[in-house]
Short mmCIF file of C-alpha atoms in Angstrom, two decimals:
data_model
loop_
_atom_site.label_atom_id
_atom_site.label_comp_id
_atom_site.label_asym_id
_atom_site.label_seq_id
_atom_site.Cartn_x
_atom_site.Cartn_y
_atom_site.Cartn_z
CA UNK A 238 -43.21 -7.57 -11.42
CA UNK A 239 -40.22 -10.39 -11.97
CA UNK A 240 -38.12 -10.32 -15.09
CA UNK A 241 -39.70 -11.62 -18.20
CA UNK A 242 -37.66 -11.26 -21.16
CA UNK A 243 -40.92 -10.33 -23.20
CA UNK A 244 -41.60 -7.43 -21.07
CA UNK A 245 -38.23 -6.08 -21.56
CA UNK A 246 -38.32 -6.39 -25.45
CA UNK A 247 -41.79 -4.96 -25.61
CA UNK A 248 -40.49 -1.92 -23.67
CA UNK A 249 -37.06 -1.76 -25.72
CA UNK A 250 -39.06 -1.99 -28.82
CA UNK A 251 -41.24 1.24 -28.14
CA UNK A 252 -38.47 3.47 -27.07
CA UNK A 253 -37.23 4.95 -30.25
CA UNK A 254 -40.65 5.94 -31.20
CA UNK A 255 -41.52 7.49 -27.84
CA UNK A 256 -38.20 9.64 -28.31
CA UNK A 257 -39.42 10.38 -32.05
CA UNK A 258 -42.95 11.43 -31.03
CA UNK A 259 -41.58 13.63 -28.34
CA UNK A 260 -38.51 15.29 -30.02
CA UNK A 261 -38.73 15.30 -34.01
CA UNK A 262 -38.87 18.71 -35.16
CA UNK A 263 -39.49 20.27 -31.78
CA UNK A 264 -37.88 23.78 -31.32
CA UNK A 265 -34.34 23.55 -30.39
CA UNK A 266 -34.85 25.52 -27.37
CA UNK A 267 -36.37 22.19 -26.07
CA UNK A 268 -33.72 19.78 -27.77
CA UNK A 269 -30.56 21.58 -27.58
CA UNK A 270 -30.39 23.03 -24.20
CA UNK A 271 -28.90 21.11 -21.06
CA UNK A 272 -29.00 21.34 -17.40
CA UNK A 273 -25.78 23.18 -16.98
CA UNK A 274 -22.03 22.62 -17.80
CA UNK A 275 -21.13 19.10 -18.23
CA UNK A 276 -24.88 17.89 -18.57
CA UNK A 277 -26.53 16.18 -21.50
CA UNK A 278 -28.90 17.81 -24.01
CA UNK A 279 -31.97 15.77 -25.09
CA UNK A 280 -30.21 15.51 -28.48
CA UNK A 281 -27.17 14.03 -26.77
CA UNK A 282 -29.14 11.53 -24.83
CA UNK A 283 -30.47 10.15 -28.10
CA UNK A 284 -26.93 9.89 -29.29
CA UNK A 285 -25.84 8.14 -25.92
CA UNK A 286 -28.64 5.66 -26.29
CA UNK A 287 -27.53 4.59 -29.99
CA UNK A 288 -23.98 4.39 -28.51
CA UNK A 289 -25.07 2.17 -25.68
CA UNK A 290 -27.07 -0.11 -28.32
CA UNK A 291 -23.79 -0.63 -30.13
CA UNK A 292 -21.29 -1.00 -27.46
CA UNK A 293 -22.88 -2.07 -24.33
CA UNK A 294 -25.74 -4.33 -24.12
CA UNK A 295 -25.49 -6.96 -26.93
CA UNK A 296 -21.52 -7.15 -26.55
CA UNK A 297 -22.06 -7.79 -22.82
CA UNK A 298 -24.65 -10.34 -23.26
CA UNK A 299 -22.21 -12.03 -25.81
CA UNK A 300 -19.47 -12.04 -23.26
CA UNK A 301 -21.56 -13.66 -20.65
CA UNK A 302 -22.35 -16.32 -23.20
CA UNK A 303 -18.68 -16.83 -24.30
CA UNK A 304 -16.78 -16.26 -21.24
CA UNK A 305 -19.07 -16.15 -18.18
CA UNK A 306 -17.23 -14.30 -15.38
CA UNK A 307 -14.02 -15.38 -16.67
CA UNK A 308 -13.57 -12.16 -18.66
CA UNK A 309 -14.93 -8.91 -17.50
CA UNK A 310 -17.21 -6.60 -19.46
CA UNK A 311 -15.27 -3.79 -21.38
CA UNK A 312 -15.83 -0.62 -19.59
CA UNK A 313 -18.50 1.62 -20.91
CA UNK A 314 -17.55 5.29 -22.12
CA UNK A 315 -20.32 7.46 -21.07
CA UNK A 316 -19.26 10.15 -23.27
CA UNK A 317 -18.35 7.67 -26.13
CA UNK A 318 -21.17 8.97 -28.38
CA UNK A 319 -19.60 12.34 -28.59
CA UNK A 320 -17.52 11.56 -31.60
CA UNK A 321 -20.29 9.63 -33.29
CA UNK A 322 -22.77 12.28 -33.24
CA UNK A 323 -20.98 15.04 -34.38
CA UNK A 324 -22.54 16.81 -37.44
CA UNK A 325 -25.60 14.78 -37.23
CA UNK A 326 -29.03 16.48 -36.93
CA UNK A 327 -31.57 15.12 -34.45
CA UNK A 328 -33.96 13.67 -37.08
CA UNK A 329 -30.79 11.64 -38.19
CA UNK A 330 -30.16 10.40 -34.61
CA UNK A 331 -33.94 9.60 -34.42
CA UNK A 332 -33.63 7.51 -37.65
CA UNK A 333 -30.45 6.01 -36.43
CA UNK A 334 -31.65 5.01 -32.75
CA UNK A 335 -34.64 3.15 -34.65
CA UNK A 336 -32.53 1.34 -36.84
CA UNK A 337 -29.75 0.39 -34.27
CA UNK A 338 -32.56 -0.73 -31.80
CA UNK A 339 -34.14 -3.00 -34.35
CA UNK A 340 -30.89 -4.54 -35.06
CA UNK A 341 -29.94 -4.88 -31.55
CA UNK A 342 -33.30 -6.77 -30.84
CA UNK A 343 -32.80 -8.91 -33.76
CA UNK A 344 -29.32 -9.76 -32.28
CA UNK A 345 -31.02 -10.48 -28.89
CA UNK A 346 -33.53 -12.70 -30.54
CA UNK A 347 -30.82 -14.42 -32.31
CA UNK A 348 -29.23 -15.41 -29.08
CA UNK A 349 -32.32 -17.65 -28.50
CA UNK A 350 -31.93 -17.30 -24.72
CA UNK A 351 -33.57 -20.09 -22.71
CA UNK A 352 -34.77 -19.66 -19.05
CA UNK A 353 -31.54 -21.28 -17.63
CA UNK A 354 -29.44 -18.74 -19.81
CA UNK A 355 -30.76 -15.84 -18.00
CA UNK A 356 -29.19 -17.02 -14.68
CA UNK A 357 -25.67 -17.26 -16.36
CA UNK A 358 -23.17 -14.82 -14.53
CA UNK A 359 -20.95 -12.35 -15.94
CA UNK A 360 -18.63 -9.95 -14.33
CA UNK A 361 -18.99 -6.19 -14.54
CA UNK A 362 -15.62 -4.20 -14.30
CA UNK A 363 -16.97 -2.09 -11.07
CA UNK A 364 -20.16 -3.79 -9.89
CA UNK A 365 -18.79 -7.70 -9.95
CA UNK A 366 -21.01 -10.47 -10.63
CA UNK A 367 -24.13 -9.86 -12.55
CA UNK A 368 -26.68 -12.27 -14.16
CA UNK A 369 -27.92 -12.20 -17.78
CA UNK A 370 -31.28 -11.38 -16.60
CA UNK A 371 -29.92 -8.61 -14.65
CA UNK A 372 -28.26 -7.09 -17.69
CA UNK A 373 -31.19 -7.35 -20.03
CA UNK A 374 -33.57 -5.78 -17.26
CA UNK A 375 -30.94 -2.97 -17.08
CA UNK A 376 -31.19 -2.28 -20.70
CA UNK A 377 -34.97 -1.58 -20.40
CA UNK A 378 -34.60 0.35 -17.16
CA UNK A 379 -31.70 2.20 -18.86
CA UNK A 380 -34.28 3.50 -21.53
CA UNK A 381 -36.52 4.50 -18.86
CA UNK A 382 -33.60 6.52 -16.76
CA UNK A 383 -33.10 8.50 -19.95
CA UNK A 384 -36.72 9.09 -20.72
CA UNK A 385 -36.86 10.43 -17.15
CA UNK A 386 -33.76 12.74 -17.77
CA UNK A 387 -35.06 14.19 -20.93
CA UNK A 388 -38.32 15.04 -19.48
CA UNK A 389 -36.31 16.82 -16.38
CA UNK A 390 -33.80 18.60 -19.00
CA UNK A 391 -36.84 20.01 -20.76
CA UNK A 392 -38.76 20.92 -17.83
CA UNK A 393 -35.48 22.68 -16.54
CA UNK A 394 -35.72 25.07 -19.48
CA UNK A 395 -39.30 26.36 -18.21
CA UNK A 396 -38.00 26.50 -14.41
CA UNK A 397 -38.28 30.34 -14.52
CA UNK A 398 -41.23 30.94 -16.57
CA UNK A 399 -43.69 28.67 -14.90
CA UNK A 400 -43.30 31.08 -11.84
CA UNK A 401 -45.01 30.10 -8.69
CA UNK A 402 -46.48 26.97 -10.09
CA UNK A 403 -43.08 25.28 -9.89
CA UNK A 404 -44.00 24.26 -6.38
CA UNK A 405 -46.41 21.73 -8.01
CA UNK A 406 -44.34 20.37 -10.55
CA UNK A 407 -42.33 17.42 -9.19
CA UNK A 408 -40.11 17.34 -11.97
CA UNK A 409 -38.80 20.76 -11.13
CA UNK A 410 -37.55 19.54 -7.78
CA UNK A 411 -35.67 16.52 -9.36
CA UNK A 412 -32.04 17.07 -8.88
CA UNK A 413 -31.09 14.31 -11.20
CA UNK A 414 -29.62 11.50 -9.17
CA UNK A 415 -26.59 11.11 -11.22
CA UNK A 416 -28.38 10.53 -14.59
CA UNK B 707 -35.30 29.97 -22.63
CA UNK B 708 -38.13 32.37 -22.14
CA UNK B 709 -41.69 31.68 -22.82
CA UNK B 710 -43.00 31.66 -26.34
CA UNK B 711 -46.39 30.32 -26.95
CA UNK B 712 -45.38 28.43 -29.98
CA UNK B 713 -42.70 26.43 -28.04
CA UNK B 714 -45.43 25.53 -25.41
CA UNK B 715 -47.76 24.60 -28.37
CA UNK B 716 -45.06 22.60 -30.01
CA UNK B 717 -44.65 20.40 -26.94
CA UNK B 718 -48.44 20.09 -26.08
CA UNK B 719 -49.13 18.89 -29.68
CA UNK B 720 -46.66 15.80 -29.25
CA UNK B 721 -47.47 14.52 -25.76
CA UNK B 722 -50.39 12.25 -26.89
CA UNK B 723 -48.34 10.77 -29.45
CA UNK B 724 -45.39 10.42 -26.81
CA UNK B 725 -47.62 8.44 -24.30
CA UNK B 726 -48.98 6.42 -27.24
CA UNK B 727 -45.70 5.37 -28.47
CA UNK B 728 -44.68 4.38 -25.16
CA UNK B 729 -47.66 2.72 -23.59
CA UNK B 730 -49.97 1.30 -26.20
CA UNK B 731 -50.39 -2.44 -26.13
CA UNK B 732 -47.49 -2.79 -23.60
CA UNK B 733 -47.91 -5.53 -21.04
CA UNK B 734 -49.86 -4.53 -18.17
CA UNK B 735 -47.32 -5.13 -15.57
CA UNK B 736 -45.74 -1.98 -16.88
CA UNK B 737 -48.85 -0.02 -17.26
CA UNK B 738 -51.27 -1.14 -14.38
CA UNK B 739 -48.53 -1.05 -11.55
CA UNK B 740 -47.92 1.86 -9.23
CA UNK B 741 -45.38 2.66 -6.67
CA UNK B 742 -47.26 1.89 -3.65
CA UNK B 743 -50.57 2.88 -2.03
CA UNK B 744 -52.06 5.94 -3.01
CA UNK B 745 -49.84 6.42 -6.14
CA UNK B 746 -50.76 6.51 -9.80
CA UNK B 747 -50.39 3.81 -12.34
CA UNK B 748 -49.28 4.99 -16.04
CA UNK B 749 -52.88 4.23 -16.93
CA UNK B 750 -54.26 6.69 -14.20
CA UNK B 751 -51.66 9.40 -15.20
CA UNK B 752 -53.30 9.21 -18.89
CA UNK B 753 -56.58 9.77 -17.14
CA UNK B 754 -55.18 12.56 -14.96
CA UNK B 755 -53.90 14.29 -18.21
CA UNK B 756 -57.23 14.19 -19.94
CA UNK B 757 -59.27 15.24 -16.74
CA UNK B 758 -56.73 18.43 -16.75
CA UNK B 759 -57.16 19.26 -20.20
CA UNK B 760 -60.84 19.37 -19.89
CA UNK B 761 -61.18 21.07 -16.39
CA UNK B 762 -58.02 23.00 -15.80
CA UNK B 763 -56.16 24.80 -18.39
CA UNK B 764 -58.45 26.44 -20.76
CA UNK B 765 -61.15 27.09 -18.05
CA UNK B 766 -58.48 28.95 -16.06
CA UNK B 767 -57.13 30.74 -19.35
CA UNK B 768 -60.95 31.87 -19.90
CA UNK B 769 -61.21 32.88 -16.24
CA UNK B 770 -58.12 35.20 -16.56
CA UNK B 771 -59.69 36.81 -19.51
CA UNK B 772 -62.98 37.19 -18.33
CA UNK B 773 -62.25 38.14 -14.70
CA UNK B 774 -58.67 38.87 -14.13
CA UNK B 775 -57.61 38.65 -10.44
CA UNK B 776 -61.26 39.29 -9.19
CA UNK B 777 -62.44 35.81 -9.35
CA UNK B 778 -60.24 33.10 -8.29
CA UNK B 779 -59.80 29.71 -10.55
CA UNK B 780 -61.82 26.89 -9.32
CA UNK B 781 -59.71 24.32 -7.30
CA UNK B 782 -58.42 21.44 -9.45
CA UNK B 783 -59.27 17.77 -8.08
CA UNK B 784 -56.15 15.84 -8.38
CA UNK B 785 -58.39 12.52 -8.09
CA UNK B 786 -61.04 14.07 -10.40
CA UNK B 787 -60.12 11.47 -13.32
CA UNK B 788 -61.00 8.54 -11.15
CA UNK B 789 -64.77 8.35 -11.96
CA UNK B 790 -64.11 9.23 -15.58
CA UNK B 791 -61.53 6.71 -16.34
CA UNK B 792 -63.56 3.66 -14.77
CA UNK B 793 -64.20 0.91 -17.35
CA UNK B 794 -62.16 2.57 -20.00
CA UNK B 795 -59.27 0.59 -21.50
CA UNK B 796 -55.84 2.28 -21.81
CA UNK B 797 -56.05 2.31 -25.51
CA UNK B 798 -59.40 4.09 -25.15
CA UNK B 799 -57.87 6.62 -23.05
CA UNK B 800 -54.89 7.29 -25.36
CA UNK B 801 -57.33 7.85 -27.94
CA UNK B 802 -59.29 10.24 -25.93
CA UNK B 803 -56.26 12.16 -24.81
CA UNK B 804 -55.16 12.74 -28.25
CA UNK B 805 -58.93 14.04 -29.14
CA UNK B 806 -59.16 16.10 -26.04
CA UNK B 807 -55.73 17.71 -26.37
CA UNK B 808 -56.41 18.66 -30.12
CA UNK B 809 -59.71 20.25 -29.04
CA UNK B 810 -57.95 21.99 -26.10
CA UNK B 811 -55.22 23.36 -28.42
CA UNK B 812 -58.01 24.60 -31.05
CA UNK B 813 -59.75 26.46 -28.09
CA UNK B 814 -56.31 27.89 -27.06
CA UNK B 815 -55.57 29.12 -30.73
CA UNK B 816 -59.14 30.38 -30.60
CA UNK B 817 -58.49 32.80 -27.73
CA UNK B 818 -56.10 34.79 -30.20
CA UNK B 819 -53.72 35.84 -27.28
CA UNK B 820 -51.72 38.81 -28.11
CA UNK B 821 -48.32 39.35 -26.36
CA UNK B 822 -50.02 41.70 -23.85
CA UNK B 823 -52.56 39.05 -23.24
CA UNK B 824 -49.58 36.95 -21.78
CA UNK B 825 -49.16 39.44 -19.09
CA UNK B 826 -52.70 39.58 -17.81
CA UNK B 827 -53.12 38.19 -14.08
CA UNK B 828 -55.52 35.76 -12.63
CA UNK B 829 -55.69 34.45 -9.12
CA UNK B 830 -54.87 30.87 -8.22
CA UNK B 831 -56.81 29.67 -4.92
CA UNK B 832 -53.60 28.64 -3.28
CA UNK B 833 -50.83 30.43 -4.94
CA UNK B 834 -52.19 33.90 -5.49
CA UNK B 835 -51.30 35.97 -8.54
CA UNK B 836 -50.36 34.21 -11.50
CA UNK B 837 -50.01 35.30 -15.25
CA UNK B 838 -51.36 33.69 -18.44
CA UNK B 839 -48.00 33.01 -19.56
CA UNK B 840 -47.09 31.32 -15.98
CA UNK B 841 -50.44 29.23 -16.51
CA UNK B 842 -49.60 28.35 -20.29
CA UNK B 843 -45.92 27.53 -19.63
CA UNK B 844 -47.02 25.16 -16.73
CA UNK B 845 -49.51 23.35 -18.85
CA UNK B 846 -46.52 22.17 -21.08
CA UNK B 847 -44.37 21.60 -17.85
CA UNK B 848 -47.13 19.53 -16.33
CA UNK B 849 -46.99 17.25 -19.37
CA UNK B 850 -43.21 16.83 -18.60
CA UNK B 851 -43.82 16.26 -15.04
CA UNK B 852 -46.07 13.57 -15.78
CA UNK B 853 -43.68 12.06 -18.30
CA UNK B 854 -41.09 12.03 -15.62
CA UNK B 855 -43.44 10.24 -13.38
CA UNK B 856 -44.44 7.54 -15.77
CA UNK B 857 -41.05 6.79 -16.48
CA UNK B 858 -40.14 6.57 -12.73
CA UNK B 859 -43.53 4.34 -12.14
CA UNK B 860 -42.31 1.92 -14.88
CA UNK B 861 -38.54 1.96 -13.77
CA UNK B 862 -39.94 1.22 -10.14
CA UNK B 863 -41.36 -2.10 -11.33
CA UNK B 864 -37.91 -3.25 -12.48
CA UNK B 865 -36.23 -2.26 -8.88
CA UNK B 866 -35.33 -5.65 -8.02
CA UNK B 867 -34.47 -7.32 -11.14
CA UNK B 868 -31.88 -4.92 -12.29
CA UNK B 869 -29.70 -6.18 -9.09
CA UNK B 870 -26.54 -4.15 -8.56
CA UNK B 871 -27.17 -2.21 -11.76
CA UNK B 872 -29.50 0.08 -9.77
CA UNK B 873 -26.78 2.18 -8.53
CA UNK B 874 -26.09 3.49 -12.04
CA UNK B 875 -29.81 4.23 -12.84
CA UNK B 876 -30.75 7.80 -11.73
CA UNK B 877 -34.54 7.05 -12.20
CA UNK B 878 -34.31 4.34 -9.27
CA UNK B 879 -33.11 7.06 -6.87
CA UNK B 880 -35.98 9.45 -7.78
CA UNK B 881 -38.27 9.67 -4.75
CA UNK B 882 -41.03 11.27 -6.64
CA UNK B 883 -41.02 15.03 -5.25
CA UNK B 884 -44.71 15.00 -4.95
CA UNK B 885 -45.65 13.89 -8.46
#
């Protein structure tokens, strides 16, 4: 599968509804539990996705268009969502994610990227040169990495109660790979 | 998190809508691609979940109630879905999954399991003694293992196009753990 922007947008547009279907009104044992000290709950993952849509993807795409490699992306704060989600309920975050994502996709379409724009280069503060195409494909893959994470966080809560069946459940063997 | 049947049912009842939100009408590059020879596509995973709801969970719960450990569960065919899904579209499978899951949950509620029933023992053909509680918790965890798998299968399709960002995407490092 090469990178077609339409494929990326198709995935990005579905993610808020996917998390909504999975998490809304689910018992808190599933949504407010993590995998241990310093790890995310499913609730926090939704907050992180909101924060990334506001602070990361579109601002970086604009940076490429405006400055190319001359000005590196601002660093992204992996815990930047913490203050923003304080006192919000999970249903509120799910509503906000849908709204923020819709706005971000409108902004993306508003950039009117042509095929040649996808090859434009920017500078990541740690990774160095990256292309617009790589940045936008990563936005979609980032959704998937967090869906993967949420399924693992939730499965972790049942690690004990499945007893010997754990052997057959791949997700129980997933160490996380840093996210 | 201990095992409460209400928590398990809450999750099980959401899974068809979760896969629906993620996969319906998504470009086939996402849904009909796998991770290599002998591995599942997202489309096949939905077929597998349907087959398991028909052949695995409820029949095994009934076996425990009727025979205890005296008669082992029938073995489950991990590729049993292949014939059943032939010629069906993904939207058809998503509709069928929702219907089969609703029916299976009706059957589960119809068993009227009491707290003491959750400790009843059955015999798995490979794992040996398991409890009703472990079987039903595994039904929910099995949904999560396949959501984890589908997010990984889909991310795999973008492994090349994300370029250097792959380093930051945990899902790209997930080897699968046998499912």
